[in-house]
XYZ file of C-alpha atoms in Angstrom:
88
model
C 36.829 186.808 -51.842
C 37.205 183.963 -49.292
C 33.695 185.147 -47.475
C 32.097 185.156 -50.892
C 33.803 181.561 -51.290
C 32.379 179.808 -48.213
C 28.708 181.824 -48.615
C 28.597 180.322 -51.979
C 29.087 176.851 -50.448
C 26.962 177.431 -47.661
C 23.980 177.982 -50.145
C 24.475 175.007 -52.218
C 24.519 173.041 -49.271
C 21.236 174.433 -47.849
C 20.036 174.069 -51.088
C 20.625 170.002 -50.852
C 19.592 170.069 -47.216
C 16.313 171.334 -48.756
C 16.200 168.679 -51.762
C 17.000 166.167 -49.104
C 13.581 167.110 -46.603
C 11.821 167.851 -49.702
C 12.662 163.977 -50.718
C 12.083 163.000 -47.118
C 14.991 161.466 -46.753
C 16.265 162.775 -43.584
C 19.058 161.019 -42.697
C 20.591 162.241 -45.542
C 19.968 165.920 -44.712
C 21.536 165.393 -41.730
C 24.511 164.055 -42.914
C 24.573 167.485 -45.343
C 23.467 169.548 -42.061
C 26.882 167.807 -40.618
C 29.100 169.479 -43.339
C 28.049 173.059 -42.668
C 29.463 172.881 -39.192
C 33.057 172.854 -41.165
C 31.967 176.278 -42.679
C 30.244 177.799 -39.691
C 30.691 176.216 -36.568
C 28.382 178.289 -34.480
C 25.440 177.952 -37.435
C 22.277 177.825 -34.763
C 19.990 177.125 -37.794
C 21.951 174.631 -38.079
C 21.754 173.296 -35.003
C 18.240 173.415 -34.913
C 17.460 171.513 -38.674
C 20.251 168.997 -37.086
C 17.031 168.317 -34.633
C 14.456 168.351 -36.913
C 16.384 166.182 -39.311
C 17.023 163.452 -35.812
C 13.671 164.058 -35.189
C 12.257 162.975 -38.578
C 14.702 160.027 -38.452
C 13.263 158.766 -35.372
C 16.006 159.892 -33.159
C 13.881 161.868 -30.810
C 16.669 161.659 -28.146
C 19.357 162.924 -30.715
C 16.866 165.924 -31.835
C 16.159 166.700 -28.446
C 20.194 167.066 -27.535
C 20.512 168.915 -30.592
C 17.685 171.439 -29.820
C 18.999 171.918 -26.379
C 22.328 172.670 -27.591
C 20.820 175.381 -30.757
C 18.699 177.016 -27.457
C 22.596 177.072 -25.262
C 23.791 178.504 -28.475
C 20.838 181.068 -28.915
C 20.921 182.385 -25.649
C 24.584 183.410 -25.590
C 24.071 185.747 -28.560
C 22.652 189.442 -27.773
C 20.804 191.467 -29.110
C 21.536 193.988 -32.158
C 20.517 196.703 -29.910
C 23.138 195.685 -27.696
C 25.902 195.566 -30.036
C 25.083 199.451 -30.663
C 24.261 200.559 -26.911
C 26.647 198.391 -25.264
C 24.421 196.527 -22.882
C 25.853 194.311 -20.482
């Protein structure tokens, strides 16, 4: 029940994230982008429309950071295969 909860909320706020860049107005995505982070911390999409959003905005400094940080975040996960194989 509680997964089905916070999925539920996780969709309506992607859907507003994507009313928000449809409208253009980035700054507010981000500020939607910000609140998925209390669902799921370790969202990588996340962190990655947190740059484009910055990067829209004009905060080329912020998107870079945040793109940085979604490619730290990327690179720590493995691969399905490995989940089943047990790589190291």
């Amino acid at each position: 029940f509680q997964a089905d909860f916070f999925s539920e909320i996780k969709a309506t706020l992607v859907e507003t994230i994507r009313n928000e860049v449809d409208a253009k107005d980035y700054r507010k995505a981000y500020s939607w982008v910000t609140k998925v982070y209390k669902i799921s911390p370790q969202d990588i999409g996340a962190k990655y429309l947190e740059g484009a959003c910055k990067y829209r905005a004009a905060d080329k400094g912020g998107a870079n950071a945040a793109w940085k940080e979604a490619e730290k975040m990327l690179s720590k996960v493995k691969p399905i295969s490995c989940k089943i194989y047990q790589c190291t």
